[in-house]
Amino acid sequence: MIKKTLILLIAFAFIFANIGIIHSQTPAPVFDYNRAYADYVYNTDLYNTAYSDYQVARSAYLSSKTLAAQTNAQSATLKMLQARDEMVKTYLTALRMRIKETQGLVDNDKNVIFSQIDTDVAWWIAHKTKLTSAATLDDLVADSNEAYDHYPSTLIVIYNGLFDVFTGRIDDNRNNMQRIVESIKVEVAQIKANGDKNTSQIERTLIDVDNDVQRSQTKESEAKNIITGMTLEQNASESNDQKFENAKTKLKESLAYLNDAEKLIIQIMTQIKTKD
């Protein structure tokens, strides 16, 4: 279970790819996404070390069953579970900052996912605090199982957050494209009114652009419906992991339509500049 958690977190780290860590030169650095991501990387390293120590202590205890080995195993388990809780918390915090800095998302959408993230972060903080009260190794095992049972809820929050990052980028691109298209339409109307050139082909291409943009929006809506259909029910016909992958596929299709529209816009701009 512990390894599965780590693997899942690493798998989602692709949203952080190709973004450098910026170290502030000021005495009081601003807490932003880069700083939050650096915290996550640091705590992941701490967890890896704690997990390795836990494996050694656990093996020693299972082999000898001595009181000393049990004490060491309990101490190593506590440190590992604390490190794991902190790693999950810092991942959620980094995701929150990534969403905060993502263009294209309206404030209402950001506030909804912020509330989900903040609630889940509070759960992991409380769970980490609770660990220190465990008197026995069995108590720690129970606490670990509690985190295992809660993690599917955390995963839904993560999926929702990642989805918002993706859609924010797409929406920002689409909004910029629509502003460009509107400017082109105004220019084409002026060219047509002046009789400077035959604009019939350009106007047909603009219709194709509008259709591509609309199809992009439709694919994004389909992806949103998939994400909102996530559930914690064990007997669900489709796992949340698969739903997330299906939603990503829809978003890729949405982006593909925008790419097609962009190519058409470049074609239109060339046509405008070309004399009949």
Coordinates of C-alpha atoms in Angstrom, one line a residue:
M1 CA 0.0 0.0 0.0
I2 CA 2.8 2.4 0.9
K3 CA 4.6 1.8 -2.3
K4 CA 1.4 2.1 -4.3
T5 CA 0.9 5.6 -2.8
L6 CA 4.4 6.6 -3.7
I7 CA 4.0 5.3 -7.3
L8 CA 0.8 7.1 -7.8
L9 CA 2.2 10.4 -6.6
I10 CA 5.2 10.1 -8.8
A11 CA 3.0 9.2 -11.7
F12 CA 1.1 12.4 -11.3
A13 CA 4.3 14.5 -11.2
F14 CA 4.2 14.9 -15.0
I15 CA 2.2 18.1 -14.5
F16 CA 5.4 19.5 -13.0
A17 CA 7.7 18.5 -15.8
N18 CA 9.9 21.0 -17.5
I19 CA 9.3 23.6 -14.9
G20 CA 12.5 24.7 -13.2
I21 CA 12.9 25.3 -9.5
I22 CA 13.5 29.0 -8.8
H23 CA 15.4 29.8 -5.7
S24 CA 14.7 33.3 -4.4
Q25 CA 17.7 35.5 -3.6
T26 CA 15.6 37.5 -1.1
P27 CA 15.7 36.8 2.7
A28 CA 12.0 36.0 2.6
P29 CA 11.2 34.1 -0.5
V30 CA 7.6 34.2 -1.8
F31 CA 5.7 30.9 -1.4
D32 CA 4.7 30.0 -5.0
Y33 CA 4.4 26.8 -7.1
N34 CA 8.2 26.4 -7.5
R35 CA 8.7 26.6 -3.8
A36 CA 5.8 24.2 -3.1
Y37 CA 7.1 21.7 -5.6
A38 CA 10.6 21.9 -4.1
D39 CA 9.0 21.0 -0.7
Y40 CA 7.3 18.0 -2.3
V41 CA 10.5 16.8 -3.9
Y42 CA 12.3 17.2 -0.5
N43 CA 9.6 15.3 1.4
T44 CA 9.6 12.6 -1.2
D45 CA 13.3 12.0 -0.6
L46 CA 12.6 11.9 3.2
Y47 CA 9.8 9.4 2.7
N48 CA 12.0 7.2 0.5
T49 CA 14.7 7.1 3.2
A50 CA 12.1 6.5 6.0
Y51 CA 10.6 3.7 4.0
S52 CA 13.9 2.0 3.5
D53 CA 14.6 2.2 7.2
Y54 CA 11.2 0.8 7.9
Q55 CA 11.8 -2.2 5.6
V56 CA 15.0 -3.0 7.4
A57 CA 13.4 -2.7 10.9
R58 CA 10.4 -4.7 9.9
S59 CA 12.5 -7.5 8.5
A60 CA 14.6 -7.6 11.7
Y61 CA 11.5 -7.7 13.9
L62 CA 9.9 -10.5 11.8
S63 CA 13.1 -12.5 12.0
S64 CA 13.9 -12.1 15.7
K65 CA 10.6 -11.2 17.4
T66 CA 12.7 -9.6 20.2
L67 CA 11.4 -6.7 22.3
A68 CA 14.3 -4.5 21.1
A69 CA 13.5 -5.3 17.5
Q70 CA 9.9 -4.5 18.1
T71 CA 10.7 -1.2 19.6
N72 CA 12.9 -0.3 16.6
A73 CA 10.2 -1.4 14.2
Q74 CA 7.6 0.7 16.0
S75 CA 9.9 3.8 15.8
A76 CA 10.7 3.2 12.1
T77 CA 7.1 2.7 11.3
L78 CA 6.1 5.9 13.0
K79 CA 8.7 7.9 11.1
M80 CA 7.7 6.3 7.8
L81 CA 4.0 7.0 8.3
Q82 CA 4.8 10.6 9.4
A83 CA 7.0 11.1 6.3
R84 CA 4.3 9.6 4.1
D85 CA 1.6 11.9 5.4
E86 CA 3.9 14.9 5.0
M87 CA 4.7 13.8 1.4
V88 CA 1.0 13.6 0.5
K89 CA 0.3 17.0 2.1
T90 CA 3.1 18.7 0.2
Y91 CA 1.9 17.2 -3.0
L92 CA -1.6 18.5 -2.5
T93 CA -0.1 21.9 -1.6
A94 CA 2.0 22.0 -4.7
L95 CA -1.0 21.0 -6.8
R96 CA -3.0 23.9 -5.1
M97 CA -0.3 26.4 -6.1
R98 CA -0.2 25.0 -9.6
I99 CA -3.9 25.6 -9.9
K100 CA -3.6 29.1 -8.4
E101 CA -1.0 30.0 -11.1
T102 CA -2.9 28.4 -14.0
Q103 CA -4.3 30.8 -16.5
G104 CA -7.8 30.2 -18.0
L105 CA -9.5 29.1 -14.8
V106 CA -12.3 31.3 -13.4
D107 CA -12.1 32.1 -9.7
N108 CA -15.2 30.1 -8.9
D109 CA -13.7 26.9 -10.3
K110 CA -10.5 27.6 -8.4
N111 CA -12.3 28.1 -5.2
V112 CA -14.2 24.8 -5.5
I113 CA -11.0 22.8 -5.9
F114 CA -9.2 24.8 -3.3
S115 CA -11.9 23.9 -0.8
Q116 CA -11.5 20.2 -1.6
I117 CA -7.7 20.4 -1.4
D118 CA -7.7 22.3 1.9
T119 CA -10.1 19.9 3.5
D120 CA -8.0 16.9 2.5
V121 CA -4.8 18.6 3.6
A122 CA -6.4 19.2 7.0
W123 CA -7.1 15.4 7.2
W124 CA -3.5 14.4 6.5
I125 CA -2.2 17.0 9.0
A126 CA -4.6 15.6 11.7
H127 CA -3.6 12.1 10.8
K128 CA 0.1 12.8 11.1
T129 CA -0.5 14.5 14.5
K130 CA -2.5 11.5 15.7
L131 CA 0.3 9.1 14.9
T132 CA 2.4 10.2 17.9
S133 CA -0.3 9.0 20.3
A134 CA 0.1 5.4 19.1
A135 CA 1.3 3.2 22.0
T136 CA 1.9 0.0 20.1
L137 CA 3.0 -1.2 16.7
D138 CA -0.6 -2.6 16.2
D139 CA -1.9 0.9 16.8
L140 CA 0.4 2.3 14.1
V141 CA -0.8 -0.5 11.7
A142 CA -4.4 0.6 12.4
D143 CA -3.5 4.2 11.7
S144 CA -1.8 3.1 8.5
N145 CA -4.9 1.3 7.4
E146 CA -7.0 4.4 8.2
A147 CA -4.8 6.4 5.7
Y148 CA -5.1 3.6 3.2
D149 CA -8.9 3.7 3.4
H150 CA -8.9 7.5 3.1
Y151 CA -6.5 7.7 0.1
P152 CA -9.1 7.0 -2.6
S153 CA -10.8 10.2 -1.5
T154 CA -7.5 12.0 -1.8
L155 CA -7.0 10.6 -5.2
I156 CA -10.3 12.0 -6.4
V157 CA -9.2 15.4 -5.2
I158 CA -5.9 15.0 -7.0
Y159 CA -7.7 14.0 -10.2
N160 CA -10.0 17.0 -10.0
G161 CA -7.1 19.3 -9.4
L162 CA -5.1 17.9 -12.4
F163 CA -8.1 18.1 -14.6
D164 CA -8.5 21.8 -13.7
V165 CA -4.9 22.4 -14.6
F166 CA -5.4 20.7 -18.0
T167 CA -8.7 22.5 -18.8
G168 CA -7.3 25.8 -17.6
R169 CA -4.5 25.6 -20.2
I170 CA -6.9 24.6 -22.9
D171 CA -9.4 27.3 -22.0
D172 CA -6.7 29.9 -22.0
N173 CA -5.6 28.8 -25.5
R174 CA -9.2 28.7 -26.7
N175 CA -10.0 32.2 -25.4
N176 CA -6.9 33.7 -27.0
M177 CA -7.7 32.0 -30.2
Q178 CA -11.3 33.3 -30.2
R179 CA -10.0 36.9 -29.7
I180 CA -7.8 36.5 -32.7
V181 CA -10.6 35.0 -34.8
E182 CA -12.9 38.0 -33.9
S183 CA -10.2 40.4 -34.9
I184 CA -9.7 38.5 -38.2
K185 CA -13.5 38.6 -38.9
V186 CA -13.5 42.4 -38.4
E187 CA -10.6 42.7 -40.8
V188 CA -12.1 40.4 -43.4
A189 CA -15.4 42.3 -43.2
Q190 CA -13.5 45.5 -43.9
I191 CA -11.6 44.0 -46.8
K192 CA -14.9 42.7 -48.2
A193 CA -16.6 46.1 -47.8
N194 CA -13.7 47.8 -49.5
G195 CA -13.7 45.3 -52.3
D196 CA -10.0 44.8 -51.9
K197 CA -10.2 41.0 -52.6
N198 CA -12.5 38.1 -52.9
T199 CA -13.1 36.9 -49.3
S200 CA -15.4 33.9 -50.0
Q201 CA -12.7 31.3 -49.4
I202 CA -11.5 33.0 -46.2
E203 CA -15.1 33.2 -44.9
R204 CA -15.6 29.4 -45.5
T205 CA -12.3 28.7 -43.7
L206 CA -13.5 30.9 -40.8
I207 CA -16.6 28.7 -40.5
D208 CA -14.3 25.7 -40.3
V209 CA -12.3 27.4 -37.5
D210 CA -15.6 28.1 -35.6
N211 CA -16.6 24.5 -36.0
D212 CA -13.2 23.2 -34.7
V213 CA -13.4 25.6 -31.7
Q214 CA -16.9 24.3 -30.9
R215 CA -15.9 20.7 -31.2
S216 CA -13.0 21.4 -28.8
Q217 CA -15.5 22.8 -26.3
T218 CA -17.7 19.8 -26.7
K219 CA -14.8 17.4 -26.1
E220 CA -13.9 19.3 -22.9
S221 CA -17.5 19.1 -21.7
E222 CA -17.5 15.3 -22.3
A223 CA -14.2 15.1 -20.2
K224 CA -15.8 17.1 -17.4
N225 CA -18.8 14.7 -17.3
I226 CA -16.4 11.8 -16.9
I227 CA -14.5 13.5 -14.0
T228 CA -17.7 14.4 -12.2
G229 CA -18.8 10.8 -12.4
M230 CA -16.0 9.6 -10.1
T231 CA -17.2 7.6 -7.1
L232 CA -15.8 5.9 -4.1
E233 CA -18.1 2.9 -4.6
Q234 CA -16.2 -0.3 -4.7
N235 CA -18.5 -2.0 -7.2
A236 CA -18.3 0.9 -9.8
S237 CA -18.3 -0.4 -13.3
E238 CA -15.2 1.6 -14.1
S239 CA -12.3 2.6 -11.8
N240 CA -11.5 6.2 -11.1
D241 CA -8.1 5.6 -12.6
Q242 CA -9.7 4.6 -15.9
K243 CA -12.1 7.5 -15.8
F244 CA -9.3 9.9 -15.4
E245 CA -7.4 8.3 -18.4
N246 CA -10.6 8.5 -20.4
A247 CA -11.0 12.2 -19.5
K248 CA -7.4 12.9 -20.5
T249 CA -8.1 11.3 -23.9
K250 CA -11.1 13.6 -24.4
L251 CA -8.9 16.6 -23.4
K252 CA -6.3 15.5 -26.0
E253 CA -9.0 15.4 -28.6
S254 CA -10.1 18.9 -27.5
L255 CA -6.6 20.2 -27.9
A256 CA -6.3 18.5 -31.3
Y257 CA -9.3 20.5 -32.5
L258 CA -7.7 23.7 -31.3
N259 CA -4.4 22.8 -33.1
D260 CA -6.4 22.3 -36.3
A261 CA -8.1 25.6 -35.8
E262 CA -4.7 27.3 -35.3
K263 CA -3.4 25.9 -38.6
L264 CA -6.5 27.2 -40.4
I265 CA -6.0 30.7 -38.8
I266 CA -2.4 30.7 -40.1
Q267 CA -3.8 29.8 -43.5
I268 CA -6.3 32.6 -43.3
M269 CA -3.7 35.2 -42.4
T270 CA -1.6 34.1 -45.4
Q271 CA -4.6 34.4 -47.6
I272 CA -5.3 37.9 -46.3
K273 CA -1.8 39.0 -47.1
T274 CA -1.8 37.4 -50.6
K275 CA -3.1 39.4 -53.4
D276 CA -5.7 37.9 -55.8

